[in-house]
Amino acid sequence: ILQDLEKERREFQRQKELLALEHKYSMRSAAAGRRGAIAIEKYLKGDMFDAVMNYRFRAACLDFFALKNISSQEFANRYFELLASYLPNVNLASFNLLGSHDTKRFLTLCNGDKNSLKLALLFQMSTIGAPSIYYGDEIGMEGGKDPDCRRCFIWNEQKQDRGLLEHIRKLISIRKTYPVLAYGNVYRFETPDENSIILYKKYRNSFAVVVINNGKEEKSFKIVGNCATDLLTGKTYRGEALFFVDLPAESGTVLILG
């Protein structure tokens, strides 16, 4: 019994150390995030933990989608730097979150802009890892610094944002239906301007394209491919090697090629 208790104590201590490192480095600069990845790496070699609570993912999404203080190119750099920090099996299991019990709610940091939240959710649901939705974010709850972010859940459906809830349900359904979003490798990442991204993914024989317009104006995006189906609207596209997708301001979509 004493041996089991000592084993549990060491396990608990390692968990505390790992969480402390994640918080310490994720809340700072991108350079600090790189130093943090090195510090955390020793815990992720298969003999301790399988993945991380991915606050670096949250930080990049927060800066690009909510605060809008980094360009699409900087966002791409931070995303690929994050993927390169860990082994592929770690990235597949990483706890990709936008909010938690220790952080201000994402919608609050968006100043209530639900379009920005929807774009972050779209990216979260179309990249590798284990996407996590903090309770209440799916119905538009807000909250500041802890403990304000831990408000009681709003059970009255009339006070919930049911439209946002249905949007998230649709994103989850799409992710579950098309494994290319959850497991696909990125083979092309375009940044047409400072606030737009185009993400091309491949998994086995499936191809997907995630298009995000994080700007304040409608835009037309050139997509490489012969034909595609928009999984959010059902619209189909056809062209000869290229076609164009028009997106309103602060919106995005997922296309399945072929």
PDB file of C-alpha atoms in Angstrom:
ATOM      1  CA  ILE A   1       0.000   0.000   0.000  1.00  0.00           C
ATOM      2  CA  LEU A   2       2.824   2.415   0.861  1.00  0.00           C
ATOM      3  CA  GLN A   3       4.460   1.747  -2.507  1.00  0.00           C
ATOM      4  CA  ASP A   4       1.181   2.491  -4.306  1.00  0.00           C
ATOM      5  CA  LEU A   5       0.745   5.722  -2.346  1.00  0.00           C
ATOM      6  CA  GLU A   6       4.278   6.819  -3.203  1.00  0.00           C
ATOM      7  CA  LYS A   7       3.676   6.046  -6.879  1.00  0.00           C
ATOM      8  CA  GLU A   8       0.501   8.128  -6.844  1.00  0.00           C
ATOM      9  CA  ARG A   9       2.310  10.966  -5.083  1.00  0.00           C
ATOM     10  CA  ARG A  10       5.038  11.059  -7.759  1.00  0.00           C
ATOM     11  CA  GLU A  11       2.424  10.940 -10.528  1.00  0.00           C
ATOM     12  CA  PHE A  12       0.521  13.829  -8.968  1.00  0.00           C
ATOM     13  CA  GLN A  13       3.744  15.827  -8.606  1.00  0.00           C
ATOM     14  CA  ARG A  14       4.591  15.318 -12.290  1.00  0.00           C
ATOM     15  CA  GLN A  15       1.110  16.481 -13.272  1.00  0.00           C
ATOM     16  CA  LYS A  16       1.526  19.632 -11.191  1.00  0.00           C
ATOM     17  CA  GLU A  17       4.933  20.346 -12.757  1.00  0.00           C
ATOM     18  CA  LEU A  18       3.613  19.862 -16.310  1.00  0.00           C
ATOM     19  CA  LEU A  19       0.560  22.078 -15.776  1.00  0.00           C
ATOM     20  CA  ALA A  20       2.728  24.755 -14.182  1.00  0.00           C
ATOM     21  CA  LEU A  21       5.027  24.769 -17.213  1.00  0.00           C
ATOM     22  CA  GLU A  22       2.103  24.948 -19.650  1.00  0.00           C
ATOM     23  CA  HIS A  23       0.634  27.960 -17.863  1.00  0.00           C
ATOM     24  CA  LYS A  24       3.994  29.666 -17.365  1.00  0.00           C
ATOM     25  CA  TYR A  25       4.974  29.660 -21.015  1.00  0.00           C
ATOM     26  CA  SER A  26       1.647  29.780 -22.857  1.00  0.00           C
ATOM     27  CA  MET A  27       0.595  33.116 -21.354  1.00  0.00           C
ATOM     28  CA  ARG A  28       3.740  34.886 -22.509  1.00  0.00           C
ATOM     29  CA  SER A  29       5.355  35.620 -25.865  1.00  0.00           C
ATOM     30  CA  ALA A  30       5.813  33.201 -28.757  1.00  0.00           C
ATOM     31  CA  ALA A  31       9.526  32.994 -27.886  1.00  0.00           C
ATOM     32  CA  ALA A  32       8.609  31.946 -24.362  1.00  0.00           C
ATOM     33  CA  GLY A  33       6.301  29.346 -25.870  1.00  0.00           C
ATOM     34  CA  ARG A  34       9.273  27.844 -27.707  1.00  0.00           C
ATOM     35  CA  ARG A  35      11.279  27.659 -24.476  1.00  0.00           C
ATOM     36  CA  GLY A  36       8.284  26.100 -22.779  1.00  0.00           C
ATOM     37  CA  ALA A  37       8.007  23.387 -25.449  1.00  0.00           C
ATOM     38  CA  ILE A  38      11.596  22.371 -24.721  1.00  0.00           C
ATOM     39  CA  ALA A  39      10.891  22.273 -20.996  1.00  0.00           C
ATOM     40  CA  ILE A  40       7.701  20.251 -21.467  1.00  0.00           C
ATOM     41  CA  GLU A  41       9.126  17.800 -24.002  1.00  0.00           C
ATOM     42  CA  LYS A  42      10.703  15.535 -21.367  1.00  0.00           C
ATOM     43  CA  TYR A  43       7.229  14.696 -20.047  1.00  0.00           C
ATOM     44  CA  LEU A  44       5.989  13.515 -23.460  1.00  0.00           C
ATOM     45  CA  LYS A  45       8.335  10.661 -24.373  1.00  0.00           C
ATOM     46  CA  GLY A  46       5.762   7.960 -23.706  1.00  0.00           C
ATOM     47  CA  ASP A  47       6.688   7.061 -20.135  1.00  0.00           C
ATOM     48  CA  MET A  48       4.793   9.868 -18.375  1.00  0.00           C
ATOM     49  CA  PHE A  49       2.067  11.678 -20.335  1.00  0.00           C
ATOM     50  CA  ASP A  50       0.499  11.327 -23.766  1.00  0.00           C
ATOM     51  CA  ALA A  51      -0.127  15.000 -24.613  1.00  0.00           C
ATOM     52  CA  VAL A  52      -0.477  18.538 -23.291  1.00  0.00           C
ATOM     53  CA  MET A  53      -3.302  20.863 -22.360  1.00  0.00           C
ATOM     54  CA  ASN A  54      -2.576  22.966 -25.416  1.00  0.00           C
ATOM     55  CA  TYR A  55      -2.529  26.548 -24.156  1.00  0.00           C
ATOM     56  CA  ARG A  56      -0.110  27.522 -26.927  1.00  0.00           C
ATOM     57  CA  PHE A  57      -2.835  26.619 -29.437  1.00  0.00           C
ATOM     58  CA  ARG A  58      -5.256  28.835 -27.518  1.00  0.00           C
ATOM     59  CA  ALA A  59      -2.767  31.705 -27.385  1.00  0.00           C
ATOM     60  CA  ALA A  60      -2.246  31.674 -31.167  1.00  0.00           C
ATOM     61  CA  CYS A  61      -6.007  31.529 -31.832  1.00  0.00           C
ATOM     62  CA  LEU A  62      -6.608  34.285 -29.307  1.00  0.00           C
ATOM     63  CA  ASP A  63      -4.079  36.608 -30.938  1.00  0.00           C
ATOM     64  CA  PHE A  64      -5.316  36.016 -34.482  1.00  0.00           C
ATOM     65  CA  PHE A  65      -9.080  35.588 -34.167  1.00  0.00           C
ATOM     66  CA  ALA A  66     -10.030  37.525 -31.020  1.00  0.00           C
ATOM     67  CA  LEU A  67      -7.433  40.221 -30.431  1.00  0.00           C
ATOM     68  CA  LYS A  68      -6.432  40.452 -34.110  1.00  0.00           C
ATOM     69  CA  ASN A  69      -2.943  41.610 -33.178  1.00  0.00           C
ATOM     70  CA  ILE A  70      -0.957  39.210 -35.390  1.00  0.00           C
ATOM     71  CA  SER A  71      -0.996  38.671 -39.148  1.00  0.00           C
ATOM     72  CA  SER A  72      -2.073  35.491 -40.885  1.00  0.00           C
ATOM     73  CA  GLN A  73       1.587  34.749 -41.647  1.00  0.00           C
ATOM     74  CA  GLU A  74       2.541  35.044 -37.981  1.00  0.00           C
ATOM     75  CA  PHE A  75      -0.396  32.808 -37.094  1.00  0.00           C
ATOM     76  CA  ALA A  76       0.792  30.216 -39.623  1.00  0.00           C
ATOM     77  CA  ASN A  77       4.337  30.405 -38.235  1.00  0.00           C
ATOM     78  CA  ARG A  78       3.125  29.832 -34.693  1.00  0.00           C
ATOM     79  CA  TYR A  79       0.826  26.983 -35.734  1.00  0.00           C
ATOM     80  CA  PHE A  80       3.555  25.066 -37.581  1.00  0.00           C
ATOM     81  CA  GLU A  81       6.074  25.816 -34.844  1.00  0.00           C
ATOM     82  CA  LEU A  82       3.631  24.281 -32.387  1.00  0.00           C
ATOM     83  CA  LEU A  83       3.217  21.151 -34.527  1.00  0.00           C
ATOM     84  CA  ALA A  84       6.993  20.847 -34.868  1.00  0.00           C
ATOM     85  CA  SER A  85       7.480  21.062 -31.103  1.00  0.00           C
ATOM     86  CA  TYR A  86       6.039  17.616 -30.399  1.00  0.00           C
ATOM     87  CA  LEU A  87       5.937  14.140 -31.905  1.00  0.00           C
ATOM     88  CA  PRO A  88       3.009  13.378 -34.270  1.00  0.00           C
ATOM     89  CA  ASN A  89       1.315  11.112 -31.716  1.00  0.00           C
ATOM     90  CA  VAL A  90       1.431  13.942 -29.166  1.00  0.00           C
ATOM     91  CA  ASN A  91      -0.131  16.417 -31.610  1.00  0.00           C
ATOM     92  CA  LEU A  92      -2.941  13.978 -32.412  1.00  0.00           C
ATOM     93  CA  ALA A  93      -3.829  13.730 -28.719  1.00  0.00           C
ATOM     94  CA  SER A  94      -3.197  17.336 -27.683  1.00  0.00           C
ATOM     95  CA  PHE A  95      -6.020  18.954 -25.735  1.00  0.00           C
ATOM     96  CA  ASN A  96      -6.794  21.862 -28.091  1.00  0.00           C
ATOM     97  CA  LEU A  97      -8.767  24.376 -26.073  1.00  0.00           C
ATOM     98  CA  LEU A  98     -10.041  27.922 -26.534  1.00  0.00           C
ATOM     99  CA  GLY A  99     -11.103  28.370 -22.909  1.00  0.00           C
ATOM    100  CA  SER A 100     -10.757  26.765 -19.505  1.00  0.00           C
ATOM    101  CA  HIS A 101     -11.569  27.290 -15.842  1.00  0.00           C
ATOM    102  CA  ASP A 102      -8.306  29.261 -15.508  1.00  0.00           C
ATOM    103  CA  THR A 103      -8.806  31.749 -18.350  1.00  0.00           C
ATOM    104  CA  LYS A 104     -11.101  34.544 -19.403  1.00  0.00           C
ATOM    105  CA  ARG A 105     -13.764  33.237 -21.746  1.00  0.00           C
ATOM    106  CA  PHE A 106     -12.913  33.459 -25.426  1.00  0.00           C
ATOM    107  CA  LEU A 107     -16.092  35.355 -26.295  1.00  0.00           C
ATOM    108  CA  THR A 108     -15.318  37.953 -23.633  1.00  0.00           C
ATOM    109  CA  LEU A 109     -11.852  38.426 -25.123  1.00  0.00           C
ATOM    110  CA  CYS A 110     -13.562  38.842 -28.525  1.00  0.00           C
ATOM    111  CA  ASN A 111     -15.550  41.729 -26.993  1.00  0.00           C
ATOM    112  CA  GLY A 112     -18.697  39.721 -27.634  1.00  0.00           C
ATOM    113  CA  ASP A 113     -17.978  39.279 -31.369  1.00  0.00           C
ATOM    114  CA  LYS A 114     -19.444  35.845 -32.066  1.00  0.00           C
ATOM    115  CA  ASN A 115     -18.164  35.811 -35.634  1.00  0.00           C
ATOM    116  CA  SER A 116     -14.607  35.842 -34.275  1.00  0.00           C
ATOM    117  CA  LEU A 117     -15.485  32.985 -31.929  1.00  0.00           C
ATOM    118  CA  LYS A 118     -17.014  31.009 -34.805  1.00  0.00           C
ATOM    119  CA  LEU A 119     -13.838  31.386 -36.861  1.00  0.00           C
ATOM    120  CA  ALA A 120     -11.693  30.154 -33.985  1.00  0.00           C
ATOM    121  CA  LEU A 121     -14.055  27.200 -33.544  1.00  0.00           C
ATOM    122  CA  LEU A 122     -13.880  26.439 -37.263  1.00  0.00           C
ATOM    123  CA  PHE A 123     -10.093  26.282 -37.103  1.00  0.00           C
ATOM    124  CA  GLN A 124     -10.193  24.250 -33.872  1.00  0.00           C
ATOM    125  CA  MET A 125     -12.549  21.697 -35.412  1.00  0.00           C
ATOM    126  CA  SER A 126     -10.531  21.329 -38.614  1.00  0.00           C
ATOM    127  CA  THR A 127      -7.057  20.709 -37.225  1.00  0.00           C
ATOM    128  CA  ILE A 128      -5.419  17.668 -35.634  1.00  0.00           C
ATOM    129  CA  GLY A 129      -5.691  17.151 -31.907  1.00  0.00           C
ATOM    130  CA  ALA A 130      -8.549  16.690 -29.462  1.00  0.00           C
ATOM    131  CA  PRO A 131     -10.780  19.800 -29.608  1.00  0.00           C
ATOM    132  CA  SER A 132     -12.222  20.838 -26.257  1.00  0.00           C
ATOM    133  CA  ILE A 133     -15.153  23.173 -25.655  1.00  0.00           C
ATOM    134  CA  TYR A 134     -15.310  24.740 -22.217  1.00  0.00           C
ATOM    135  CA  TYR A 135     -18.813  24.420 -20.786  1.00  0.00           C
ATOM    136  CA  GLY A 136     -21.042  27.332 -21.739  1.00  0.00           C
ATOM    137  CA  ASP A 137     -18.938  28.535 -24.667  1.00  0.00           C
ATOM    138  CA  GLU A 138     -21.317  26.640 -26.955  1.00  0.00           C
ATOM    139  CA  ILE A 139     -24.258  28.808 -25.874  1.00  0.00           C
ATOM    140  CA  GLY A 140     -22.442  32.152 -25.807  1.00  0.00           C
ATOM    141  CA  MET A 141     -21.522  32.472 -22.126  1.00  0.00           C
ATOM    142  CA  GLU A 142     -19.053  35.176 -21.185  1.00  0.00           C
ATOM    143  CA  GLY A 143     -16.797  35.612 -18.170  1.00  0.00           C
ATOM    144  CA  GLY A 144     -13.714  37.492 -17.080  1.00  0.00           C
ATOM    145  CA  LYS A 145     -10.776  36.499 -14.922  1.00  0.00           C
ATOM    146  CA  ASP A 146     -11.197  33.478 -12.634  1.00  0.00           C
ATOM    147  CA  PRO A 147     -13.589  33.002 -10.841  1.00  0.00           C
ATOM    148  CA  ASP A 148     -15.866  34.996 -13.192  1.00  0.00           C
ATOM    149  CA  CYS A 149     -15.137  32.461 -15.960  1.00  0.00           C
ATOM    150  CA  ARG A 150     -16.706  29.769 -13.746  1.00  0.00           C
ATOM    151  CA  ARG A 151     -20.232  31.177 -13.691  1.00  0.00           C
ATOM    152  CA  CYS A 152     -23.123  28.733 -13.322  1.00  0.00           C
ATOM    153  CA  PHE A 153     -24.273  27.225 -16.583  1.00  0.00           C
ATOM    154  CA  ILE A 154     -27.307  28.923 -18.144  1.00  0.00           C
ATOM    155  CA  TRP A 155     -29.969  26.206 -18.243  1.00  0.00           C
ATOM    156  CA  ASN A 156     -32.793  28.445 -19.455  1.00  0.00           C
ATOM    157  CA  GLU A 157     -32.814  27.764 -23.202  1.00  0.00           C
ATOM    158  CA  GLN A 158     -34.439  31.114 -23.899  1.00  0.00           C
ATOM    159  CA  LYS A 159     -31.283  32.796 -22.585  1.00  0.00           C
ATOM    160  CA  GLN A 160     -28.957  30.562 -24.571  1.00  0.00           C
ATOM    161  CA  ASP A 161     -27.610  31.368 -28.034  1.00  0.00           C
ATOM    162  CA  ARG A 162     -29.197  28.404 -29.777  1.00  0.00           C
ATOM    163  CA  GLY A 163     -27.883  29.509 -33.170  1.00  0.00           C
ATOM    164  CA  LEU A 164     -24.301  29.302 -31.900  1.00  0.00           C
ATOM    165  CA  LEU A 165     -25.039  25.914 -30.366  1.00  0.00           C
ATOM    166  CA  GLU A 166     -26.357  24.541 -33.660  1.00  0.00           C
ATOM    167  CA  HIS A 167     -23.345  25.974 -35.505  1.00  0.00           C
ATOM    168  CA  ILE A 168     -20.954  24.145 -33.174  1.00  0.00           C
ATOM    169  CA  ARG A 169     -22.965  20.944 -33.468  1.00  0.00           C
ATOM    170  CA  LYS A 170     -22.622  21.185 -37.242  1.00  0.00           C
ATOM    171  CA  LEU A 171     -18.856  21.693 -37.024  1.00  0.00           C
ATOM    172  CA  ILE A 172     -18.540  18.672 -34.732  1.00  0.00           C
ATOM    173  CA  SER A 173     -20.656  16.553 -37.085  1.00  0.00           C
ATOM    174  CA  ILE A 174     -18.505  17.576 -40.057  1.00  0.00           C
ATOM    175  CA  ARG A 175     -15.320  16.711 -38.170  1.00  0.00           C
ATOM    176  CA  LYS A 176     -16.668  13.277 -37.243  1.00  0.00           C
ATOM    177  CA  THR A 177     -17.913  12.592 -40.775  1.00  0.00           C
ATOM    178  CA  TYR A 178     -14.711  13.620 -42.578  1.00  0.00           C
ATOM    179  CA  PRO A 179     -11.561  12.167 -40.920  1.00  0.00           C
ATOM    180  CA  VAL A 180      -9.365  14.329 -43.158  1.00  0.00           C
ATOM    181  CA  LEU A 181     -10.106  17.241 -40.805  1.00  0.00           C
ATOM    182  CA  ALA A 182      -9.091  15.380 -37.655  1.00  0.00           C
ATOM    183  CA  TYR A 183      -6.144  13.397 -39.021  1.00  0.00           C
ATOM    184  CA  GLY A 184      -5.087  15.041 -42.264  1.00  0.00           C
ATOM    185  CA  ASN A 185      -1.653  16.496 -42.857  1.00  0.00           C
ATOM    186  CA  VAL A 186      -1.372  20.067 -44.079  1.00  0.00           C
ATOM    187  CA  TYR A 187       0.221  20.027 -47.522  1.00  0.00           C
ATOM    188  CA  ARG A 188      -0.436  23.674 -48.398  1.00  0.00           C
ATOM    189  CA  PHE A 189      -1.021  26.723 -46.185  1.00  0.00           C
ATOM    190  CA  GLU A 190      -1.723  30.018 -47.930  1.00  0.00           C
ATOM    191  CA  THR A 191      -1.987  33.504 -46.466  1.00  0.00           C
ATOM    192  CA  PRO A 192      -3.582  35.594 -49.259  1.00  0.00           C
ATOM    193  CA  ASP A 193      -3.436  38.733 -47.092  1.00  0.00           C
ATOM    194  CA  GLU A 194      -2.796  39.755 -43.492  1.00  0.00           C
ATOM    195  CA  ASN A 195      -6.075  38.397 -42.124  1.00  0.00           C
ATOM    196  CA  SER A 196      -6.981  35.405 -44.297  1.00  0.00           C
ATOM    197  CA  ILE A 197      -5.822  31.810 -44.410  1.00  0.00           C
ATOM    198  CA  ILE A 198      -6.371  28.835 -46.721  1.00  0.00           C
ATOM    199  CA  LEU A 199      -5.501  25.430 -45.280  1.00  0.00           C
ATOM    200  CA  TYR A 200      -5.196  22.392 -47.582  1.00  0.00           C
ATOM    201  CA  LYS A 201      -5.331  18.973 -45.910  1.00  0.00           C
ATOM    202  CA  LYS A 202      -4.888  15.374 -47.096  1.00  0.00           C
ATOM    203  CA  TYR A 203      -5.724  12.077 -45.402  1.00  0.00           C
ATOM    204  CA  ARG A 204      -5.456   8.874 -47.396  1.00  0.00           C
ATOM    205  CA  ASN A 205      -7.535   9.622 -50.522  1.00  0.00           C
ATOM    206  CA  SER A 206      -9.474  12.549 -49.084  1.00  0.00           C
ATOM    207  CA  PHE A 207      -8.710  16.239 -49.563  1.00  0.00           C
ATOM    208  CA  ALA A 208     -10.162  19.218 -47.714  1.00  0.00           C
ATOM    209  CA  VAL A 209      -9.694  22.978 -47.796  1.00  0.00           C
ATOM    210  CA  VAL A 210     -10.441  25.305 -44.884  1.00  0.00           C
ATOM    211  CA  VAL A 211     -10.927  28.930 -45.928  1.00  0.00           C
ATOM    212  CA  ILE A 212     -11.066  31.710 -43.329  1.00  0.00           C
ATOM    213  CA  ASN A 213     -11.701  35.410 -43.893  1.00  0.00           C
ATOM    214  CA  ASN A 214     -10.762  37.105 -40.616  1.00  0.00           C
ATOM    215  CA  GLY A 215     -11.100  40.563 -42.127  1.00  0.00           C
ATOM    216  CA  LYS A 216     -13.814  43.205 -42.138  1.00  0.00           C
ATOM    217  CA  GLU A 217     -14.596  43.014 -45.870  1.00  0.00           C
ATOM    218  CA  GLU A 218     -15.998  40.412 -48.265  1.00  0.00           C
ATOM    219  CA  LYS A 219     -13.287  38.608 -50.226  1.00  0.00           C
ATOM    220  CA  SER A 220     -12.887  36.194 -53.113  1.00  0.00           C
ATOM    221  CA  PHE A 221     -10.436  33.305 -52.650  1.00  0.00           C
ATOM    222  CA  LYS A 222      -8.705  31.337 -55.398  1.00  0.00           C
ATOM    223  CA  ILE A 223      -8.769  27.616 -54.621  1.00  0.00           C
ATOM    224  CA  VAL A 224      -6.586  25.000 -56.299  1.00  0.00           C
ATOM    225  CA  GLY A 225      -8.798  22.104 -57.458  1.00  0.00           C
ATOM    226  CA  ASN A 226     -11.292  20.984 -60.085  1.00  0.00           C
ATOM    227  CA  CYS A 227     -14.421  20.682 -57.979  1.00  0.00           C
ATOM    228  CA  ALA A 228     -15.544  20.881 -54.365  1.00  0.00           C
ATOM    229  CA  THR A 229     -18.522  20.838 -52.022  1.00  0.00           C
ATOM    230  CA  ASP A 230     -19.015  23.424 -49.290  1.00  0.00           C
ATOM    231  CA  LEU A 231     -19.836  21.425 -46.146  1.00  0.00           C
ATOM    232  CA  LEU A 232     -21.448  24.382 -44.383  1.00  0.00           C
ATOM    233  CA  THR A 233     -23.738  25.565 -47.178  1.00  0.00           C
ATOM    234  CA  GLY A 234     -23.957  22.568 -49.541  1.00  0.00           C
ATOM    235  CA  LYS A 235     -22.871  24.712 -52.480  1.00  0.00           C
ATOM    236  CA  THR A 236     -20.786  23.015 -55.192  1.00  0.00           C
ATOM    237  CA  TYR A 237     -17.902  24.492 -57.187  1.00  0.00           C
ATOM    238  CA  ARG A 238     -16.397  23.466 -60.510  1.00  0.00           C
ATOM    239  CA  GLY A 239     -13.441  24.747 -62.464  1.00  0.00           C
ATOM    240  CA  GLU A 240     -10.412  23.760 -64.518  1.00  0.00           C
ATOM    241  CA  ALA A 241      -7.650  23.424 -61.903  1.00  0.00           C
ATOM    242  CA  LEU A 242      -8.903  26.601 -60.168  1.00  0.00           C
ATOM    243  CA  PHE A 243     -12.157  28.007 -58.835  1.00  0.00           C
ATOM    244  CA  PHE A 244     -13.150  30.945 -56.637  1.00  0.00           C
ATOM    245  CA  VAL A 245     -14.970  31.058 -53.290  1.00  0.00           C
ATOM    246  CA  ASP A 246     -16.572  34.284 -52.059  1.00  0.00           C
ATOM    247  CA  LEU A 247     -16.792  34.793 -48.300  1.00  0.00           C
ATOM    248  CA  PRO A 248     -18.431  37.610 -46.326  1.00  0.00           C
ATOM    249  CA  ALA A 249     -16.429  39.488 -43.710  1.00  0.00           C
ATOM    250  CA  GLU A 250     -15.451  37.444 -40.644  1.00  0.00           C
ATOM    251  CA  SER A 251     -16.578  34.112 -42.033  1.00  0.00           C
ATOM    252  CA  GLY A 252     -15.141  30.814 -43.142  1.00  0.00           C
ATOM    253  CA  THR A 253     -15.996  27.450 -44.604  1.00  0.00           C
ATOM    254  CA  VAL A 254     -14.810  23.888 -45.188  1.00  0.00           C
ATOM    255  CA  LEU A 255     -14.575  22.388 -48.671  1.00  0.00           C
ATOM    256  CA  ILE A 256     -14.203  18.743 -49.650  1.00  0.00           C
ATOM    257  CA  LEU A 257     -12.355  18.416 -52.944  1.00  0.00           C
ATOM    258  CA  GLY A 258     -13.353  15.909 -55.593  1.00  0.00           C
TER     259      GLY A 258
END
